[in-house]
CSV table of C-alpha atoms in Angstrom, one decimal:
chain,number,residue,atom,x,y,z
A,1077,MET,CA,13.9,15.2,-17.8
A,1078,THR,CA,17.3,13.8,-18.7
A,1079,ALA,CA,20.2,16.2,-17.8
A,1080,PRO,CA,22.5,17.4,-20.5
A,1081,ILE,CA,25.7,15.5,-21.0
A,1082,ARG,CA,28.6,17.5,-19.7
A,1083,LEU,CA,31.1,17.7,-22.5
A,1084,ALA,CA,34.7,19.0,-22.8
A,1085,LEU,CA,36.0,19.9,-26.2
A,1086,VAL,CA,39.6,19.1,-26.7
A,1087,GLY,CA,41.7,20.7,-29.5
A,1088,MET,CA,40.4,24.1,-30.4
A,1089,GLY,CA,41.4,24.4,-34.1
A,1090,LYS,CA,39.4,25.3,-37.2
A,1091,ILE,CA,37.0,22.3,-37.1
A,1092,ALA,CA,36.2,22.9,-33.4
A,1093,HIS,CA,35.3,26.5,-34.0
A,1094,ASP,CA,33.6,26.1,-37.3
A,1095,GLN,CA,31.5,22.9,-36.6
A,1096,HIS,CA,31.7,21.6,-33.0
A,1097,LEU,CA,30.9,24.7,-31.1
A,1098,PRO,CA,27.8,25.7,-33.1
A,1099,ALA,CA,26.5,22.1,-33.0
A,1100,ILE,CA,26.9,21.9,-29.2
A,1101,ALA,CA,25.3,25.4,-28.8
A,1102,GLY,CA,22.4,24.2,-30.9
A,1103,THR,CA,21.4,21.2,-28.8
A,1104,SER,CA,20.0,20.7,-25.3
A,1105,LYS,CA,21.6,17.3,-25.2
A,1106,PHE,CA,25.0,18.6,-24.3
A,1107,ASP,CA,26.4,21.3,-22.0
A,1108,LEU,CA,29.9,22.6,-22.8
A,1109,ALA,CA,31.7,22.1,-19.5
A,1110,ALA,CA,35.2,23.1,-20.6
A,1111,THR,CA,37.6,23.5,-23.4
A,1112,VAL,CA,41.2,22.1,-23.7
A,1113,SER,CA,43.9,23.4,-26.1
A,1114,ARG,CA,47.6,24.1,-26.0
A,1115,SER,CA,46.8,27.7,-26.9
A,1116,GLY,CA,43.7,29.9,-26.9
A,1117,ALA,CA,41.4,31.1,-24.3
A,1118,SER,CA,38.1,30.4,-22.5
A,1119,ILE,CA,34.9,30.1,-24.5
A,1120,ASP,CA,32.1,32.2,-22.9
A,1121,GLY,CA,33.8,32.2,-19.6
A,1122,ARG,CA,33.8,28.4,-19.3
A,1123,PRO,CA,36.9,26.6,-17.7
A,1124,PHE,CA,39.9,26.4,-20.0
A,1125,PHE,CA,42.8,24.0,-19.7
A,1126,HIS,CA,46.1,23.5,-21.6
A,1127,ASP,CA,45.9,19.7,-21.6
A,1128,ILE,CA,43.5,16.9,-20.6
A,1129,ARG,CA,45.4,16.0,-17.5
A,1130,GLU,CA,44.8,19.5,-16.1
A,1131,LEU,CA,41.1,19.1,-16.8
A,1132,ALA,CA,41.0,15.7,-15.0
A,1133,ALA,CA,42.8,17.3,-11.9
A,1134,SER,CA,40.6,20.3,-11.8
A,1135,GLY,CA,37.5,18.7,-10.4
A,1136,VAL,CA,35.3,20.1,-13.2
A,1137,ALA,CA,32.5,17.6,-13.8
A,1138,VAL,CA,32.8,16.0,-17.2
A,1139,ASP,CA,30.8,13.1,-18.7
A,1140,ALA,CA,32.3,13.0,-22.2
A,1141,VAL,CA,34.9,14.6,-24.4
A,1142,ALA,CA,35.1,15.4,-28.1
A,1143,LEU,CA,38.6,15.1,-29.5
A,1144,CYS,CA,39.4,17.5,-32.4
A,1145,THR,CA,43.2,17.2,-32.2
A,1146,PRO,CA,45.3,16.0,-35.1
A,1147,PRO,CA,45.1,12.2,-35.4
A,1148,GLN,CA,48.8,11.7,-34.6
A,1149,VAL,CA,48.3,12.6,-30.9
A,1150,ARG,CA,44.7,11.5,-30.4
A,1151,ARG,CA,45.2,7.9,-29.2
A,1152,ALA,CA,47.0,8.8,-26.0
A,1153,ILE,CA,44.4,11.5,-25.2
A,1154,ALA,CA,41.5,9.2,-25.9
A,1155,GLN,CA,43.0,6.4,-23.8
A,1156,PHE,CA,43.4,8.8,-20.9
A,1157,ALA,CA,39.8,10.0,-21.2
A,1158,ILE,CA,38.5,6.4,-21.3
A,1159,GLU,CA,40.5,5.6,-18.1
A,1160,GLN,CA,38.6,8.5,-16.4
A,1161,GLY,CA,35.3,6.9,-17.4
A,1162,TRP,CA,34.5,9.6,-19.9
A,1163,HIS,CA,32.6,8.8,-23.1
A,1164,VAL,CA,34.7,9.8,-26.2
A,1165,PHE,CA,33.8,11.4,-29.5
A,1166,LEU,CA,36.6,11.0,-32.1
A,1167,GLU,CA,36.9,13.5,-35.0
A,1168,LYS,CA,37.6,11.8,-38.2
A,1169,PRO,CA,39.9,10.0,-39.0
A,1170,PRO,CA,39.5,8.4,-35.6
A,1171,ALA,CA,43.2,7.6,-35.2
A,1172,ALA,CA,46.5,7.8,-37.0
A,1173,THR,CA,46.5,4.0,-37.6
A,1174,LEU,CA,44.0,1.2,-37.7
A,1175,ALA,CA,45.7,-0.6,-34.7
A,1176,GLU,CA,45.2,2.6,-32.6
A,1177,ALA,CA,41.5,2.7,-33.5
A,1178,ILE,CA,41.0,-1.0,-32.6
A,1179,ALA,CA,42.8,-0.5,-29.3
A,1180,LEU,CA,40.6,2.4,-28.3
A,1181,ARG,CA,37.5,0.4,-29.2
A,1182,ASP,CA,38.6,-2.5,-27.0
A,1183,ALA,CA,39.6,-0.1,-24.2
A,1184,ALA,CA,36.2,1.6,-24.2
A,1185,ALA,CA,34.5,-1.8,-24.1
A,1186,ALA,CA,36.6,-2.9,-21.2
A,1187,ARG,CA,35.9,0.3,-19.3
A,1188,GLY,CA,32.2,0.3,-20.1
A,1189,VAL,CA,32.1,3.7,-21.8
A,1190,SER,CA,30.8,4.8,-25.2
A,1191,LEU,CA,33.3,5.4,-28.1
A,1192,PHE,CA,32.1,7.2,-31.2
A,1193,ALA,CA,34.2,7.1,-34.4
A,1194,SER,CA,32.4,10.0,-36.2
A,1195,TRP,CA,32.2,10.1,-39.9
A,1196,HIS,CA,30.5,13.4,-40.5
A,1197,SER,CA,29.9,13.0,-44.3
A,1198,ARG,CA,27.6,10.1,-43.6
A,1199,PHE,CA,25.2,12.5,-42.0
A,1200,ALA,CA,24.9,14.6,-45.2
A,1201,ASP,CA,21.2,14.8,-46.3
A,1202,GLY,CA,21.6,12.6,-49.4
A,1203,VAL,CA,23.5,9.7,-48.0
A,1204,GLU,CA,20.8,7.5,-46.4
A,1205,PRO,CA,18.3,8.0,-49.4
A,1206,ALA,CA,21.2,7.0,-51.7
A,1207,ARG,CA,21.9,3.9,-49.7
A,1208,HIS,CA,18.2,2.8,-49.8
A,1209,TRP,CA,17.9,3.5,-53.5
A,1210,LEU,CA,21.1,1.5,-54.3
A,1211,ALA,CA,20.1,-1.5,-52.1
A,1212,ASP,CA,17.9,-3.0,-54.8
A,1213,ARG,CA,19.9,-2.1,-57.9
A,1214,THR,CA,22.5,-3.8,-59.9
A,1215,ILE,CA,25.6,-1.6,-59.8
A,1216,HIS,CA,27.7,-1.5,-63.0
A,1217,SER,CA,30.4,1.0,-61.8
A,1218,ALA,CA,31.1,3.8,-59.4
A,1219,ARG,CA,33.4,6.8,-59.6
A,1220,ILE,CA,34.5,9.1,-56.7
A,1221,VAL,CA,36.0,12.5,-57.5
A,1222,TRP,CA,37.1,14.5,-54.4
A,1223,ARG,CA,39.1,17.5,-55.4
A,1224,GLU,CA,39.6,20.6,-53.2
A,1225,ASP,CA,42.1,23.4,-52.5
A,1226,VAL,CA,44.1,22.5,-49.4
A,1227,ARG,CA,45.1,26.2,-49.0
A,1228,ILE,CA,41.4,27.0,-48.4
A,1229,TRP,CA,40.4,24.1,-46.2
A,1230,HIS,CA,43.7,23.4,-44.3
A,1231,PRO,CA,45.6,26.7,-44.3
A,1232,GLY,CA,48.9,26.4,-42.5
A,1233,GLN,CA,48.1,23.0,-41.0
A,1234,ASP,CA,51.5,21.4,-41.3
A,1235,TRP,CA,50.4,18.3,-39.4
A,1236,ILE,CA,48.3,17.1,-42.3
A,1237,TRP,CA,51.6,16.6,-44.3
A,1238,GLU,CA,53.3,14.6,-41.6
A,1239,PRO,CA,53.2,10.8,-41.3
A,1240,GLY,CA,49.9,10.0,-39.8
A,1241,GLY,CA,48.4,13.2,-41.1
A,1242,PHE,CA,46.8,11.5,-44.2
A,1243,GLY,CA,47.5,14.3,-46.7
A,1244,VAL,CA,44.8,14.3,-49.3
A,1245,PHE,CA,43.2,11.3,-47.6
A,1246,ASP,CA,42.1,13.6,-44.8
A,1247,PRO,CA,39.2,14.7,-47.1
A,1248,GLY,CA,39.4,11.5,-49.1
A,1249,ILE,CA,38.4,9.4,-46.1
A,1250,ASN,CA,35.1,11.4,-46.1
A,1251,ALA,CA,34.4,10.0,-49.6
A,1252,LEU,CA,35.2,6.5,-48.4
A,1253,SER,CA,33.0,6.9,-45.4
A,1254,ILE,CA,30.1,7.6,-47.7
A,1255,ALA,CA,31.0,4.9,-50.3
A,1256,THR,CA,31.3,2.2,-47.6
A,1257,ARG,CA,27.9,3.2,-46.3
A,1258,ILE,CA,25.9,3.4,-49.6
A,1259,LEU,CA,27.4,0.6,-51.7
A,1260,PRO,CA,25.8,-2.7,-50.8
A,1261,ARG,CA,28.9,-4.9,-51.1
A,1262,PRO,CA,32.4,-4.6,-49.6
A,1263,PHE,CA,35.1,-3.4,-51.9
A,1264,PHE,CA,38.9,-3.7,-52.0
A,1265,VAL,CA,42.0,-1.9,-53.2
A,1266,GLU,CA,43.4,-3.3,-56.5
A,1267,GLU,CA,46.0,-0.7,-57.3
A,1268,ALA,CA,46.8,2.9,-56.4
A,1269,GLU,CA,49.1,5.8,-57.3
A,1270,LEU,CA,50.1,8.3,-54.6
A,1271,ASP,CA,51.6,11.7,-55.6
A,1272,ILE,CA,53.8,12.9,-52.7
A,1273,PRO,CA,55.5,16.3,-52.9
A,1274,ALA,CA,59.2,16.2,-52.7
A,1275,ASN,CA,59.2,18.3,-49.5
A,1276,ARG,CA,56.3,16.5,-47.8
A,1277,ALA,CA,55.6,13.1,-46.3
A,1278,ALA,CA,51.9,12.6,-47.2
A,1279,PRO,CA,50.2,12.5,-50.6
A,1280,ILE,CA,48.8,15.6,-52.3
A,1281,ALA,CA,46.8,13.5,-54.9
A,1282,ALA,CA,45.9,9.9,-55.5
A,1283,ARG,CA,44.2,7.7,-58.0
A,1284,VAL,CA,42.8,4.4,-56.7
A,1285,ALA,CA,41.1,1.4,-58.4
A,1286,PHE,CA,38.8,-0.7,-56.2
A,1287,ARG,CA,36.7,-3.7,-57.0
A,1288,ASP,CA,33.8,-5.1,-54.9
A,1289,THR,CA,33.0,-8.7,-54.1
A,1290,GLY,CA,30.8,-8.9,-57.2
A,1291,GLY,CA,33.5,-7.7,-59.5
A,1292,THR,CA,32.1,-4.1,-59.9
A,1293,PRO,CA,34.9,-1.5,-60.6
A,1294,ILE,CA,35.1,1.6,-58.4
A,1295,GLU,CA,37.5,4.4,-59.2
A,1296,MET,CA,38.6,7.3,-56.9
A,1297,ASP,CA,40.4,10.5,-57.9
A,1298,LEU,CA,41.7,12.7,-55.1
A,1299,ASP,CA,43.5,16.0,-55.5
A,1300,PHE,CA,44.5,18.7,-53.0
A,1301,ARG,CA,45.5,21.2,-55.7
A,1302,GLN,CA,42.0,22.0,-57.1
A,1303,GLU,CA,41.4,25.7,-57.9
A,1304,GLY,CA,38.1,27.2,-58.7
A,1305,PRO,CA,35.0,25.1,-58.1
A,1306,GLN,CA,35.6,22.3,-55.6
A,1307,SER,CA,34.4,18.7,-56.4
A,1308,TRP,CA,33.0,16.3,-53.8
A,1309,ASP,CA,31.0,13.8,-56.0
A,1310,ILE,CA,30.2,10.2,-56.1
A,1311,VAL,CA,28.5,8.8,-59.3
A,1312,VAL,CA,27.1,5.3,-59.4
A,1313,GLU,CA,26.0,3.7,-62.7
A,1314,THR,CA,23.2,1.1,-62.2
A,1315,ASP,CA,20.6,-0.9,-64.2
A,1316,ALA,CA,18.0,1.7,-63.2
A,1317,GLY,CA,19.9,4.9,-64.0
A,1318,THR,CA,22.7,7.0,-62.8
A,1319,LEU,CA,22.9,8.1,-59.1
A,1320,LYS,CA,24.9,11.1,-58.2
A,1321,LEU,CA,25.8,12.4,-54.8
A,1322,ALA,CA,27.2,16.0,-55.1
A,1323,LYS,CA,28.6,18.5,-52.6
A,1324,GLY,CA,29.9,15.9,-50.3
A,1325,GLY,CA,26.6,14.0,-50.1
A,1326,ALA,CA,24.3,17.0,-49.6
A,1327,GLU,CA,22.6,16.8,-53.0
A,1328,LEU,CA,21.2,13.6,-54.5
A,1329,SER,CA,20.0,13.1,-58.1
A,1330,ILE,CA,18.9,10.2,-60.3
A,1331,ASP,CA,19.5,10.7,-64.0
A,1332,ASP,CA,20.2,14.4,-63.4
A,1333,ALA,CA,16.8,14.9,-61.7
A,1334,ALA,CA,16.9,16.0,-58.1
A,1335,ALA,CA,15.8,13.2,-55.8
A,1336,PRO,CA,14.2,13.7,-52.3
A,1337,THR,CA,16.6,13.6,-49.4
A,1338,ALA,CA,16.0,12.5,-45.8
A,1339,ASN,CA,12.9,14.1,-44.3
A,1340,VAL,CA,14.3,14.7,-40.9
A,1341,ASP,CA,14.0,17.5,-38.4
A,1342,LEU,CA,17.7,17.6,-37.7
A,1343,HIS,CA,19.7,19.0,-40.6
A,1344,GLY,CA,23.5,19.4,-40.8
A,1345,GLU,CA,26.3,16.9,-40.5
A,1346,TYR,CA,27.6,18.0,-37.0
A,1347,PRO,CA,24.1,18.4,-35.4
A,1348,GLY,CA,23.5,14.9,-36.6
A,1349,LEU,CA,26.8,13.6,-35.2
A,1350,TYR,CA,26.0,15.1,-31.8
A,1351,SER,CA,22.5,13.6,-31.8
A,1352,ARG,CA,24.1,10.2,-32.6
A,1353,PHE,CA,26.7,10.6,-29.9
A,1354,ALA,CA,24.0,11.5,-27.3
A,1355,ALA,CA,22.0,8.4,-28.4
A,1356,ILE,CA,24.9,5.9,-27.9
A,1357,VAL,CA,25.9,7.4,-24.6
A,1358,ARG,CA,22.3,7.1,-23.3
A,1359,ALA,CA,22.1,3.5,-24.7
A,1360,GLY,CA,25.5,2.5,-23.2
A,1361,VAL,CA,26.9,1.3,-26.6
A,1362,SER,CA,29.7,2.3,-29.0
A,1363,ASP,CA,29.7,3.1,-32.7
A,1364,VAL,CA,33.2,2.4,-34.1
A,1365,ASP,CA,33.2,1.6,-37.9
A,1366,VAL,CA,36.8,1.4,-39.1
A,1367,SER,CA,36.0,0.4,-42.7
A,1368,PRO,CA,37.0,3.8,-44.2
A,1369,LEU,CA,40.3,3.8,-42.2
A,1370,ARG,CA,41.0,0.2,-43.2
A,1371,LEU,CA,40.7,1.1,-46.9
A,1372,VAL,CA,43.1,4.1,-46.5
A,1373,ALA,CA,45.6,1.8,-44.8
A,1374,ASP,CA,45.3,-0.7,-47.7
A,1375,ILE,CA,45.8,2.1,-50.2
A,1376,PHE,CA,49.1,3.0,-48.5
A,1377,LEU,CA,50.0,-0.8,-48.5
A,1378,ARG,CA,49.3,-1.3,-52.2
A,1379,GLY,CA,50.0,2.2,-53.6
A,1380,ARG,CA,52.8,3.1,-55.9
A,1381,ILE,CA,54.6,6.2,-54.7
A,1382,GLN,CA,55.4,9.0,-57.1
A,1383,SER,CA,57.4,12.0,-56.2
A,1384,VAL,CA,56.0,15.3,-57.5
A,1385,GLU,CA,57.0,19.0,-57.3
A,1386,PRO,CA,57.3,20.5,-53.8
A,1387,PHE,CA,54.3,22.0,-52.3
A,1388,HIS,CA,54.4,25.3,-50.3
A,1389,ASP,CA,51.4,26.6,-48.4
């Protein structure tokens, strides 16, 4: 019987408590060896440290780390973990810049450890069935609408408004992680408009026009100011009907009729992520797809900046 992978969870914010801890507790593939955070306390009596160097010096046995810190500080922590010979799970987005993500990928390969750039929305139930259905269709157009209330999903998280925090592209990159998975051809940024509050450094809304290598138009509408029902939808018009992924990829329909989703034993995005992380660690490989991050970088390169009214949380 293969022993569980001894995992340290680094960065004990909302996503760690809401998603990572339940996923780790629900699998026999991992054992939570320690937690690391600038503030907080031990989880169920397990060792707790204020930074990753304290963890390394402690002698606590660790095989892997999952990094849930803000992206601006993640590269240095991940690099240190790789140097210890630990496998590394990166929350999305994997780094603050594309160059950082590539450097970590190369460092992991040189050290012989597994690096996982996790895109949790790709593990939603409807994504893989949508990908297979679209593979044989002629696509006429696609539209992405990702609108949510930042006050609900990122309350008091000032880092998200700083350079490298991504602003509305923190959730928007989830949409791109699905789109780059399900659409059969690469697509590129043609133009973009970024709305940045006068008192912030990152966009609160964006409108982006893409086009794929076959000339198909793809539009994206992002907004962090949504009130009431939230929207996480991708609609693809094809020669065989309209495909819609709703609720962040959880629900798939074709021409408004519900379509079957993946028939798998493991349900839930984060249980799926941890299953994948265990698999690549056991196989001695990495999984680092930077295509969603590359598109966000290109949007900032090509985007027209528009100053809008200040935003106060």
